[in-house]
Amino acid sequence: MQDIKKWLNGAKDFQQGRQLYDQYGDSNVLKKLFAIGDTLLGRKKMETALLELLSNSTPDVVTHEAPSLQLRKIDGVPEELKPYIEKRKKLHNQRRELHAQLRMMLLHQIKKYTDQDRFVIQMNIYEIGREIDEIWRIERYYAETKTLPVPKPATPVVVDPDTSPEIMYKRIHTLRTYLTPSYQKRLKPSRIEEYRTELETLQRYIADDPPTV
């Protein structure tokens, strides 16, 4: 579904969108509508249909077989595994609420919501799906080994000394925008931490060796 995601976030070429729906969609009515050509109604229906396909799809990650049934219940589960199960339940609830909100926006075409608003919700659904899949992976690993997987070390942020001052200051401004309270609502916690680490690294680099603008 990465190609649909790319289409929704790009120029939205009509013929390319038609090919995508022919590949992934199952409504013959919509396929006949799109075959007529690039019309205002067809374009509107196409974007809605592809958004629905993407929001209802499984994330493009390796899925894992669910752990044994005894690990699905909190009672009797080892203490170190309980936070993951609780988080998975909360993520399922969040995704269910986002799906309901997206369906309402798509069905009723509420004007106060923009395409960007719908796309942000869809991307949140996608990211939550990735988190749920990762938790299932951890639970399966624990079921097989009775230990938690060792977390991967964070990739250090390295500043390229050849980066121009203009680009460096522009990136700092962008990162500060991402870390504003209003923008953080759109981001997952891990991404917020990545942006914060990158911002701090850039600021330290400039403090130690300020570039000449």
mmCIF file with all atom_site columns, C-alpha atoms in Angstrom:
data_model
loop_
_atom_site.group_PDB
_atom_site.id
_atom_site.type_symbol
_atom_site.label_atom_id
_atom_site.label_alt_id
_atom_site.label_comp_id
_atom_site.label_asym_id
_atom_site.label_entity_id
_atom_site.label_seq_id
_atom_site.pdbx_PDB_ins_code
_atom_site.Cartn_x
_atom_site.Cartn_y
_atom_site.Cartn_z
_atom_site.occupancy
_atom_site.B_iso_or_equiv
_atom_site.pdbx_formal_charge
_atom_site.auth_seq_id
_atom_site.auth_comp_id
_atom_site.auth_asym_id
_atom_site.auth_atom_id
_atom_site.pdbx_PDB_model_num
ATOM 1   C CA . MET A 1 1   ? 0.000   0.000   0.000   1.00 0.00 ? 1   MET A CA 1
ATOM 2   C CA . GLN A 1 2   ? 3.027   2.294   -0.061  1.00 0.00 ? 2   GLN A CA 1
ATOM 3   C CA . ASP A 1 3   ? 2.105   3.317   -3.613  1.00 0.00 ? 3   ASP A CA 1
ATOM 4   C CA . ILE A 1 4   ? -1.337  4.513   -2.454  1.00 0.00 ? 4   ILE A CA 1
ATOM 5   C CA . LYS A 1 5   ? 0.282   6.432   0.403   1.00 0.00 ? 5   LYS A CA 1
ATOM 6   C CA . LYS A 1 6   ? 2.658   8.068   -2.073  1.00 0.00 ? 6   LYS A CA 1
ATOM 7   C CA . TRP A 1 7   ? -0.233  8.981   -4.385  1.00 0.00 ? 7   TRP A CA 1
ATOM 8   C CA . LEU A 1 8   ? -2.269  10.578  -1.591  1.00 0.00 ? 8   LEU A CA 1
ATOM 9   C CA . ASN A 1 9   ? 0.712   12.637  -0.481  1.00 0.00 ? 9   ASN A CA 1
ATOM 10  C CA . GLY A 1 10  ? 1.700   13.640  -4.015  1.00 0.00 ? 10  GLY A CA 1
ATOM 11  C CA . ALA A 1 11  ? 0.242   15.297  -7.111  1.00 0.00 ? 11  ALA A CA 1
ATOM 12  C CA . LYS A 1 12  ? -2.669  12.799  -7.273  1.00 0.00 ? 12  LYS A CA 1
ATOM 13  C CA . ASP A 1 13  ? -2.467  12.018  -10.979 1.00 0.00 ? 13  ASP A CA 1
ATOM 14  C CA . PHE A 1 14  ? -5.887  10.729  -12.054 1.00 0.00 ? 14  PHE A CA 1
ATOM 15  C CA . GLN A 1 15  ? -4.709  7.945   -14.353 1.00 0.00 ? 15  GLN A CA 1
ATOM 16  C CA . GLN A 1 16  ? -2.249  6.684   -11.770 1.00 0.00 ? 16  GLN A CA 1
ATOM 17  C CA . GLY A 1 17  ? -5.006  6.748   -9.153  1.00 0.00 ? 17  GLY A CA 1
ATOM 18  C CA . ARG A 1 18  ? -7.258  4.758   -11.472 1.00 0.00 ? 18  ARG A CA 1
ATOM 19  C CA . GLN A 1 19  ? -4.560  2.121   -11.908 1.00 0.00 ? 19  GLN A CA 1
ATOM 20  C CA . LEU A 1 20  ? -4.130  1.897   -8.134  1.00 0.00 ? 20  LEU A CA 1
ATOM 21  C CA . TYR A 1 21  ? -7.850  1.407   -7.586  1.00 0.00 ? 21  TYR A CA 1
ATOM 22  C CA . ASP A 1 22  ? -7.991  -1.197  -10.353 1.00 0.00 ? 22  ASP A CA 1
ATOM 23  C CA . GLN A 1 23  ? -5.228  -3.031  -8.513  1.00 0.00 ? 23  GLN A CA 1
ATOM 24  C CA . TYR A 1 24  ? -6.512  -2.778  -4.931  1.00 0.00 ? 24  TYR A CA 1
ATOM 25  C CA . GLY A 1 25  ? -10.199 -1.789  -5.114  1.00 0.00 ? 25  GLY A CA 1
ATOM 26  C CA . ASP A 1 26  ? -13.181 -4.098  -5.532  1.00 0.00 ? 26  ASP A CA 1
ATOM 27  C CA . SER A 1 27  ? -16.069 -1.786  -6.453  1.00 0.00 ? 27  SER A CA 1
ATOM 28  C CA . ASN A 1 28  ? -17.077 -2.232  -10.094 1.00 0.00 ? 28  ASN A CA 1
ATOM 29  C CA . VAL A 1 29  ? -19.226 0.898   -9.844  1.00 0.00 ? 29  VAL A CA 1
ATOM 30  C CA . LEU A 1 30  ? -16.218 3.033   -8.948  1.00 0.00 ? 30  LEU A CA 1
ATOM 31  C CA . LYS A 1 31  ? -14.056 1.374   -11.589 1.00 0.00 ? 31  LYS A CA 1
ATOM 32  C CA . LYS A 1 32  ? -16.658 2.258   -14.246 1.00 0.00 ? 32  LYS A CA 1
ATOM 33  C CA . LEU A 1 33  ? -16.831 5.819   -12.906 1.00 0.00 ? 33  LEU A CA 1
ATOM 34  C CA . PHE A 1 34  ? -13.050 6.247   -13.084 1.00 0.00 ? 34  PHE A CA 1
ATOM 35  C CA . ALA A 1 35  ? -13.011 4.763   -16.609 1.00 0.00 ? 35  ALA A CA 1
ATOM 36  C CA . ILE A 1 36  ? -15.131 7.708   -17.812 1.00 0.00 ? 36  ILE A CA 1
ATOM 37  C CA . GLY A 1 37  ? -12.200 10.038  -17.278 1.00 0.00 ? 37  GLY A CA 1
ATOM 38  C CA . ASP A 1 38  ? -10.981 12.832  -15.031 1.00 0.00 ? 38  ASP A CA 1
ATOM 39  C CA . THR A 1 39  ? -14.164 14.445  -13.700 1.00 0.00 ? 39  THR A CA 1
ATOM 40  C CA . LEU A 1 40  ? -14.747 16.439  -10.528 1.00 0.00 ? 40  LEU A CA 1
ATOM 41  C CA . LEU A 1 41  ? -16.962 13.683  -9.092  1.00 0.00 ? 41  LEU A CA 1
ATOM 42  C CA . GLY A 1 42  ? -14.564 10.953  -10.173 1.00 0.00 ? 42  GLY A CA 1
ATOM 43  C CA . ARG A 1 43  ? -11.554 12.675  -8.618  1.00 0.00 ? 43  ARG A CA 1
ATOM 44  C CA . LYS A 1 44  ? -13.418 13.246  -5.357  1.00 0.00 ? 44  LYS A CA 1
ATOM 45  C CA . LYS A 1 45  ? -14.579 9.624   -5.189  1.00 0.00 ? 45  LYS A CA 1
ATOM 46  C CA . MET A 1 46  ? -11.121 8.362   -6.110  1.00 0.00 ? 46  MET A CA 1
ATOM 47  C CA . GLU A 1 47  ? -9.391  10.134  -3.254  1.00 0.00 ? 47  GLU A CA 1
ATOM 48  C CA . THR A 1 48  ? -12.030 8.951   -0.782  1.00 0.00 ? 48  THR A CA 1
ATOM 49  C CA . ALA A 1 49  ? -11.813 5.362   -2.039  1.00 0.00 ? 49  ALA A CA 1
ATOM 50  C CA . LEU A 1 50  ? -8.011  5.220   -1.898  1.00 0.00 ? 50  LEU A CA 1
ATOM 51  C CA . LEU A 1 51  ? -7.996  6.770   1.581   1.00 0.00 ? 51  LEU A CA 1
ATOM 52  C CA . GLU A 1 52  ? -10.390 4.071   2.755   1.00 0.00 ? 52  GLU A CA 1
ATOM 53  C CA . LEU A 1 53  ? -8.269  1.334   1.190   1.00 0.00 ? 53  LEU A CA 1
ATOM 54  C CA . LEU A 1 54  ? -5.142  2.612   2.888   1.00 0.00 ? 54  LEU A CA 1
ATOM 55  C CA . SER A 1 55  ? -6.765  3.187   6.286   1.00 0.00 ? 55  SER A CA 1
ATOM 56  C CA . ASN A 1 56  ? -8.217  -0.335  6.292   1.00 0.00 ? 56  ASN A CA 1
ATOM 57  C CA . SER A 1 57  ? -5.028  -2.013  5.146   1.00 0.00 ? 57  SER A CA 1
ATOM 58  C CA . THR A 1 58  ? -2.485  -3.858  7.260   1.00 0.00 ? 58  THR A CA 1
ATOM 59  C CA . PRO A 1 59  ? 0.760   -1.861  7.635   1.00 0.00 ? 59  PRO A CA 1
ATOM 60  C CA . ASP A 1 60  ? 3.539   -2.847  5.238   1.00 0.00 ? 60  ASP A CA 1
ATOM 61  C CA . VAL A 1 61  ? 5.565   -4.583  7.923   1.00 0.00 ? 61  VAL A CA 1
ATOM 62  C CA . VAL A 1 62  ? 6.246   -8.215  8.656   1.00 0.00 ? 62  VAL A CA 1
ATOM 63  C CA . THR A 1 63  ? 3.331   -9.567  10.634  1.00 0.00 ? 63  THR A CA 1
ATOM 64  C CA . HIS A 1 64  ? 3.856   -12.090 13.394  1.00 0.00 ? 64  HIS A CA 1
ATOM 65  C CA . GLU A 1 65  ? 1.760   -14.942 14.591  1.00 0.00 ? 65  GLU A CA 1
ATOM 66  C CA . ALA A 1 66  ? -0.081  -14.078 17.791  1.00 0.00 ? 66  ALA A CA 1
ATOM 67  C CA . PRO A 1 67  ? 1.458   -15.444 20.997  1.00 0.00 ? 67  PRO A CA 1
ATOM 68  C CA . SER A 1 68  ? -0.203  -18.311 22.817  1.00 0.00 ? 68  SER A CA 1
ATOM 69  C CA . LEU A 1 69  ? -3.612  -17.564 24.316  1.00 0.00 ? 69  LEU A CA 1
ATOM 70  C CA . GLN A 1 70  ? -2.375  -17.511 27.900  1.00 0.00 ? 70  GLN A CA 1
ATOM 71  C CA . LEU A 1 71  ? -0.352  -14.386 27.080  1.00 0.00 ? 71  LEU A CA 1
ATOM 72  C CA . ARG A 1 72  ? -3.411  -12.476 25.856  1.00 0.00 ? 72  ARG A CA 1
ATOM 73  C CA . LYS A 1 73  ? -4.838  -12.093 29.350  1.00 0.00 ? 73  LYS A CA 1
ATOM 74  C CA . ILE A 1 74  ? -3.338  -9.911  32.050  1.00 0.00 ? 74  ILE A CA 1
ATOM 75  C CA . ASP A 1 75  ? -3.960  -12.429 34.847  1.00 0.00 ? 75  ASP A CA 1
ATOM 76  C CA . GLY A 1 76  ? -1.031  -14.789 35.175  1.00 0.00 ? 76  GLY A CA 1
ATOM 77  C CA . VAL A 1 77  ? 1.205   -12.829 32.809  1.00 0.00 ? 77  VAL A CA 1
ATOM 78  C CA . PRO A 1 78  ? 4.734   -12.004 34.042  1.00 0.00 ? 78  PRO A CA 1
ATOM 79  C CA . GLU A 1 79  ? 5.050   -8.477  35.395  1.00 0.00 ? 79  GLU A CA 1
ATOM 80  C CA . GLU A 1 80  ? 7.592   -7.398  32.773  1.00 0.00 ? 80  GLU A CA 1
ATOM 81  C CA . LEU A 1 81  ? 5.131   -8.238  29.990  1.00 0.00 ? 81  LEU A CA 1
ATOM 82  C CA . LYS A 1 82  ? 2.037   -6.538  31.437  1.00 0.00 ? 82  LYS A CA 1
ATOM 83  C CA . PRO A 1 83  ? 2.939   -2.982  30.279  1.00 0.00 ? 83  PRO A CA 1
ATOM 84  C CA . TYR A 1 84  ? 3.169   -4.208  26.682  1.00 0.00 ? 84  TYR A CA 1
ATOM 85  C CA . ILE A 1 85  ? -0.224  -5.906  26.827  1.00 0.00 ? 85  ILE A CA 1
ATOM 86  C CA . GLU A 1 86  ? -1.830  -2.860  28.425  1.00 0.00 ? 86  GLU A CA 1
ATOM 87  C CA . LYS A 1 87  ? -0.290  -0.627  25.753  1.00 0.00 ? 87  LYS A CA 1
ATOM 88  C CA . ARG A 1 88  ? -1.504  -2.929  22.981  1.00 0.00 ? 88  ARG A CA 1
ATOM 89  C CA . LYS A 1 89  ? -5.075  -2.726  24.310  1.00 0.00 ? 89  LYS A CA 1
ATOM 90  C CA . LYS A 1 90  ? -4.903  1.070   24.447  1.00 0.00 ? 90  LYS A CA 1
ATOM 91  C CA . LEU A 1 91  ? -3.522  1.220   20.912  1.00 0.00 ? 91  LEU A CA 1
ATOM 92  C CA . HIS A 1 92  ? -6.352  -0.975  19.642  1.00 0.00 ? 92  HIS A CA 1
ATOM 93  C CA . ASN A 1 93  ? -8.868  1.387   21.229  1.00 0.00 ? 93  ASN A CA 1
ATOM 94  C CA . GLN A 1 94  ? -7.134  4.438   19.759  1.00 0.00 ? 94  GLN A CA 1
ATOM 95  C CA . ARG A 1 95  ? -7.098  2.889   16.299  1.00 0.00 ? 95  ARG A CA 1
ATOM 96  C CA . ARG A 1 96  ? -10.780 1.967   16.554  1.00 0.00 ? 96  ARG A CA 1
ATOM 97  C CA . GLU A 1 97  ? -11.661 5.568   17.456  1.00 0.00 ? 97  GLU A CA 1
ATOM 98  C CA . LEU A 1 98  ? -9.562  6.953   14.592  1.00 0.00 ? 98  LEU A CA 1
ATOM 99  C CA . HIS A 1 99  ? -11.200 4.556   12.132  1.00 0.00 ? 99  HIS A CA 1
ATOM 100 C CA . ALA A 1 100 ? -14.632 5.751   13.274  1.00 0.00 ? 100 ALA A CA 1
ATOM 101 C CA . GLN A 1 101 ? -13.596 9.395   12.951  1.00 0.00 ? 101 GLN A CA 1
ATOM 102 C CA . LEU A 1 102 ? -12.157 8.844   9.483   1.00 0.00 ? 102 LEU A CA 1
ATOM 103 C CA . ARG A 1 103 ? -15.272 7.001   8.294   1.00 0.00 ? 103 ARG A CA 1
ATOM 104 C CA . MET A 1 104 ? -17.443 9.866   9.536   1.00 0.00 ? 104 MET A CA 1
ATOM 105 C CA . MET A 1 105 ? -15.302 12.413  7.692   1.00 0.00 ? 105 MET A CA 1
ATOM 106 C CA . LEU A 1 106 ? -15.334 10.381  4.474   1.00 0.00 ? 106 LEU A CA 1
ATOM 107 C CA . LEU A 1 107 ? -19.029 9.506   4.495   1.00 0.00 ? 107 LEU A CA 1
ATOM 108 C CA . HIS A 1 108 ? -20.348 12.933  5.406   1.00 0.00 ? 108 HIS A CA 1
ATOM 109 C CA . GLN A 1 109 ? -17.648 14.998  3.653   1.00 0.00 ? 109 GLN A CA 1
ATOM 110 C CA . ILE A 1 110 ? -17.576 17.484  6.526   1.00 0.00 ? 110 ILE A CA 1
ATOM 111 C CA . LYS A 1 111 ? -16.244 20.719  5.073   1.00 0.00 ? 111 LYS A CA 1
ATOM 112 C CA . LYS A 1 112 ? -14.389 21.893  8.157   1.00 0.00 ? 112 LYS A CA 1
ATOM 113 C CA . TYR A 1 113 ? -11.927 19.010  7.690   1.00 0.00 ? 113 TYR A CA 1
ATOM 114 C CA . THR A 1 114 ? -9.284  19.395  5.003   1.00 0.00 ? 114 THR A CA 1
ATOM 115 C CA . ASP A 1 115 ? -7.534  16.698  3.006   1.00 0.00 ? 115 ASP A CA 1
ATOM 116 C CA . GLN A 1 116 ? -4.535  17.221  5.266   1.00 0.00 ? 116 GLN A CA 1
ATOM 117 C CA . ASP A 1 117 ? -6.678  16.571  8.362   1.00 0.00 ? 117 ASP A CA 1
ATOM 118 C CA . ARG A 1 118 ? -7.862  13.282  6.885   1.00 0.00 ? 118 ARG A CA 1
ATOM 119 C CA . PHE A 1 119 ? -4.358  12.331  5.817   1.00 0.00 ? 119 PHE A CA 1
ATOM 120 C CA . VAL A 1 120 ? -2.987  12.978  9.332   1.00 0.00 ? 120 VAL A CA 1
ATOM 121 C CA . ILE A 1 121 ? -5.620  10.670  10.831  1.00 0.00 ? 121 ILE A CA 1
ATOM 122 C CA . GLN A 1 122 ? -4.872  7.987   8.265   1.00 0.00 ? 122 GLN A CA 1
ATOM 123 C CA . MET A 1 123 ? -1.140  8.208   8.986   1.00 0.00 ? 123 MET A CA 1
ATOM 124 C CA . ASN A 1 124 ? -1.833  7.928   12.726  1.00 0.00 ? 124 ASN A CA 1
ATOM 125 C CA . ILE A 1 125 ? -3.799  4.740   12.029  1.00 0.00 ? 125 ILE A CA 1
ATOM 126 C CA . TYR A 1 126 ? -0.879  3.432   10.008  1.00 0.00 ? 126 TYR A CA 1
ATOM 127 C CA . GLU A 1 127 ? 1.677   4.214   12.740  1.00 0.00 ? 127 GLU A CA 1
ATOM 128 C CA . ILE A 1 128 ? -0.505  2.666   15.456  1.00 0.00 ? 128 ILE A CA 1
ATOM 129 C CA . GLY A 1 129 ? -0.698  -0.496  13.370  1.00 0.00 ? 129 GLY A CA 1
ATOM 130 C CA . ARG A 1 130 ? 3.095   -0.632  13.246  1.00 0.00 ? 130 ARG A CA 1
ATOM 131 C CA . GLU A 1 131 ? 3.280   -0.237  17.050  1.00 0.00 ? 131 GLU A CA 1
ATOM 132 C CA . ILE A 1 132 ? 0.742   -3.009  17.603  1.00 0.00 ? 132 ILE A CA 1
ATOM 133 C CA . ASP A 1 133 ? 2.668   -5.320  15.299  1.00 0.00 ? 133 ASP A CA 1
ATOM 134 C CA . GLU A 1 134 ? 5.887   -4.590  17.182  1.00 0.00 ? 134 GLU A CA 1
ATOM 135 C CA . ILE A 1 135 ? 4.225   -5.421  20.517  1.00 0.00 ? 135 ILE A CA 1
ATOM 136 C CA . TRP A 1 136 ? 2.977   -8.724  19.108  1.00 0.00 ? 136 TRP A CA 1
ATOM 137 C CA . ARG A 1 137 ? 6.558   -9.440  18.053  1.00 0.00 ? 137 ARG A CA 1
ATOM 138 C CA . ILE A 1 138 ? 7.781   -8.772  21.597  1.00 0.00 ? 138 ILE A CA 1
ATOM 139 C CA . GLU A 1 139 ? 5.070   -10.969 23.117  1.00 0.00 ? 139 GLU A CA 1
ATOM 140 C CA . ARG A 1 140 ? 5.871   -13.822 20.748  1.00 0.00 ? 140 ARG A CA 1
ATOM 141 C CA . TYR A 1 141 ? 9.578   -13.492 21.529  1.00 0.00 ? 141 TYR A CA 1
ATOM 142 C CA . TYR A 1 142 ? 8.793   -13.670 25.250  1.00 0.00 ? 142 TYR A CA 1
ATOM 143 C CA . ALA A 1 143 ? 6.514   -16.706 24.750  1.00 0.00 ? 143 ALA A CA 1
ATOM 144 C CA . GLU A 1 144 ? 9.374   -18.537 23.049  1.00 0.00 ? 144 GLU A CA 1
ATOM 145 C CA . THR A 1 145 ? 12.355  -17.402 25.165  1.00 0.00 ? 145 THR A CA 1
ATOM 146 C CA . LYS A 1 146 ? 10.825  -16.238 28.491  1.00 0.00 ? 146 LYS A CA 1
ATOM 147 C CA . THR A 1 147 ? 12.858  -13.034 28.170  1.00 0.00 ? 147 THR A CA 1
ATOM 148 C CA . LEU A 1 148 ? 12.263  -9.640  26.607  1.00 0.00 ? 148 LEU A CA 1
ATOM 149 C CA . PRO A 1 149 ? 14.208  -8.749  23.442  1.00 0.00 ? 149 PRO A CA 1
ATOM 150 C CA . VAL A 1 150 ? 17.166  -6.439  23.931  1.00 0.00 ? 150 VAL A CA 1
ATOM 151 C CA . PRO A 1 151 ? 16.238  -2.993  22.555  1.00 0.00 ? 151 PRO A CA 1
ATOM 152 C CA . LYS A 1 152 ? 18.277  -1.711  19.660  1.00 0.00 ? 152 LYS A CA 1
ATOM 153 C CA . PRO A 1 153 ? 20.623  1.165   20.569  1.00 0.00 ? 153 PRO A CA 1
ATOM 154 C CA . ALA A 1 154 ? 19.528  4.563   19.299  1.00 0.00 ? 154 ALA A CA 1
ATOM 155 C CA . THR A 1 155 ? 21.259  5.730   16.149  1.00 0.00 ? 155 THR A CA 1
ATOM 156 C CA . PRO A 1 156 ? 23.429  8.743   17.036  1.00 0.00 ? 156 PRO A CA 1
ATOM 157 C CA . VAL A 1 157 ? 22.793  12.004  15.217  1.00 0.00 ? 157 VAL A CA 1
ATOM 158 C CA . VAL A 1 158 ? 25.887  13.088  13.282  1.00 0.00 ? 158 VAL A CA 1
ATOM 159 C CA . VAL A 1 159 ? 26.217  16.630  11.968  1.00 0.00 ? 159 VAL A CA 1
ATOM 160 C CA . ASP A 1 160 ? 27.870  16.927  8.579   1.00 0.00 ? 160 ASP A CA 1
ATOM 161 C CA . PRO A 1 161 ? 30.497  19.693  8.943   1.00 0.00 ? 161 PRO A CA 1
ATOM 162 C CA . ASP A 1 162 ? 30.034  20.562  5.273   1.00 0.00 ? 162 ASP A CA 1
ATOM 163 C CA . THR A 1 163 ? 26.378  21.471  5.808   1.00 0.00 ? 163 THR A CA 1
ATOM 164 C CA . SER A 1 164 ? 25.831  25.124  4.960   1.00 0.00 ? 164 SER A CA 1
ATOM 165 C CA . PRO A 1 165 ? 24.808  27.469  7.804   1.00 0.00 ? 165 PRO A CA 1
ATOM 166 C CA . GLU A 1 166 ? 21.584  28.340  5.988   1.00 0.00 ? 166 GLU A CA 1
ATOM 167 C CA . ILE A 1 167 ? 20.502  24.695  5.822   1.00 0.00 ? 167 ILE A CA 1
ATOM 168 C CA . MET A 1 168 ? 21.506  24.097  9.428   1.00 0.00 ? 168 MET A CA 1
ATOM 169 C CA . TYR A 1 169 ? 19.523  27.041  10.788  1.00 0.00 ? 169 TYR A CA 1
ATOM 170 C CA . LYS A 1 170 ? 16.563  26.141  8.579   1.00 0.00 ? 170 LYS A CA 1
ATOM 171 C CA . ARG A 1 171 ? 16.562  22.602  9.985   1.00 0.00 ? 171 ARG A CA 1
ATOM 172 C CA . ILE A 1 172 ? 16.659  23.960  13.546  1.00 0.00 ? 172 ILE A CA 1
ATOM 173 C CA . HIS A 1 173 ? 13.645  26.149  12.770  1.00 0.00 ? 173 HIS A CA 1
ATOM 174 C CA . THR A 1 174 ? 11.804  23.140  11.292  1.00 0.00 ? 174 THR A CA 1
ATOM 175 C CA . LEU A 1 175 ? 12.577  20.969  14.322  1.00 0.00 ? 175 LEU A CA 1
ATOM 176 C CA . ARG A 1 176 ? 11.340  23.667  16.688  1.00 0.00 ? 176 ARG A CA 1
ATOM 177 C CA . THR A 1 177 ? 8.093   23.753  14.719  1.00 0.00 ? 177 THR A CA 1
ATOM 178 C CA . TYR A 1 178 ? 7.734   19.971  15.020  1.00 0.00 ? 178 TYR A CA 1
ATOM 179 C CA . LEU A 1 179 ? 8.233   20.203  18.781  1.00 0.00 ? 179 LEU A CA 1
ATOM 180 C CA . THR A 1 180 ? 5.520   22.803  19.400  1.00 0.00 ? 180 THR A CA 1
ATOM 181 C CA . PRO A 1 181 ? 2.636   21.426  21.516  1.00 0.00 ? 181 PRO A CA 1
ATOM 182 C CA . SER A 1 182 ? 0.124   21.724  18.681  1.00 0.00 ? 182 SER A CA 1
ATOM 183 C CA . TYR A 1 183 ? 2.308   19.820  16.189  1.00 0.00 ? 183 TYR A CA 1
ATOM 184 C CA . GLN A 1 184 ? 3.359   17.134  18.659  1.00 0.00 ? 184 GLN A CA 1
ATOM 185 C CA . LYS A 1 185 ? -0.247  15.892  18.741  1.00 0.00 ? 185 LYS A CA 1
ATOM 186 C CA . ARG A 1 186 ? 0.309   14.526  15.224  1.00 0.00 ? 186 ARG A CA 1
ATOM 187 C CA . LEU A 1 187 ? 3.495   12.637  16.103  1.00 0.00 ? 187 LEU A CA 1
ATOM 188 C CA . LYS A 1 188 ? 4.208   9.378   17.873  1.00 0.00 ? 188 LYS A CA 1
ATOM 189 C CA . PRO A 1 189 ? 6.375   9.639   21.041  1.00 0.00 ? 189 PRO A CA 1
ATOM 190 C CA . SER A 1 190 ? 9.394   7.948   19.460  1.00 0.00 ? 190 SER A CA 1
ATOM 191 C CA . ARG A 1 191 ? 9.428   10.445  16.587  1.00 0.00 ? 191 ARG A CA 1
ATOM 192 C CA . ILE A 1 192 ? 9.175   13.359  19.046  1.00 0.00 ? 192 ILE A CA 1
ATOM 193 C CA . GLU A 1 193 ? 12.208  12.022  20.901  1.00 0.00 ? 193 GLU A CA 1
ATOM 194 C CA . GLU A 1 194 ? 14.137  11.704  17.620  1.00 0.00 ? 194 GLU A CA 1
ATOM 195 C CA . TYR A 1 195 ? 13.397  15.307  16.710  1.00 0.00 ? 195 TYR A CA 1
ATOM 196 C CA . ARG A 1 196 ? 14.331  16.511  20.203  1.00 0.00 ? 196 ARG A CA 1
ATOM 197 C CA . THR A 1 197 ? 17.651  14.653  20.081  1.00 0.00 ? 197 THR A CA 1
ATOM 198 C CA . GLU A 1 198 ? 18.455  16.043  16.630  1.00 0.00 ? 198 GLU A CA 1
ATOM 199 C CA . LEU A 1 199 ? 17.614  19.590  17.730  1.00 0.00 ? 199 LEU A CA 1
ATOM 200 C CA . GLU A 1 200 ? 19.802  19.343  20.821  1.00 0.00 ? 200 GLU A CA 1
ATOM 201 C CA . THR A 1 201 ? 22.677  17.943  18.732  1.00 0.00 ? 201 THR A CA 1
ATOM 202 C CA . LEU A 1 202 ? 22.467  20.771  16.209  1.00 0.00 ? 202 LEU A CA 1
ATOM 203 C CA . GLN A 1 203 ? 22.267  23.404  18.926  1.00 0.00 ? 203 GLN A CA 1
ATOM 204 C CA . ARG A 1 204 ? 25.321  21.978  20.712  1.00 0.00 ? 204 ARG A CA 1
ATOM 205 C CA . TYR A 1 205 ? 27.234  21.842  17.435  1.00 0.00 ? 205 TYR A CA 1
ATOM 206 C CA . ILE A 1 206 ? 26.486  25.500  16.735  1.00 0.00 ? 206 ILE A CA 1
ATOM 207 C CA . ALA A 1 207 ? 27.351  26.522  20.308  1.00 0.00 ? 207 ALA A CA 1
ATOM 208 C CA . ASP A 1 208 ? 30.713  24.730  20.127  1.00 0.00 ? 208 ASP A CA 1
ATOM 209 C CA . ASP A 1 209 ? 31.590  25.850  16.596  1.00 0.00 ? 209 ASP A CA 1
ATOM 210 C CA . PRO A 1 210 ? 29.223  28.591  15.428  1.00 0.00 ? 210 PRO A CA 1
ATOM 211 C CA . PRO A 1 211 ? 29.075  28.753  11.627  1.00 0.00 ? 211 PRO A CA 1
ATOM 212 C CA . THR A 1 212 ? 29.453  32.027  9.806   1.00 0.00 ? 212 THR A CA 1
ATOM 213 C CA . VAL A 1 213 ? 26.317  33.029  7.957   1.00 0.00 ? 213 VAL A CA 1
#
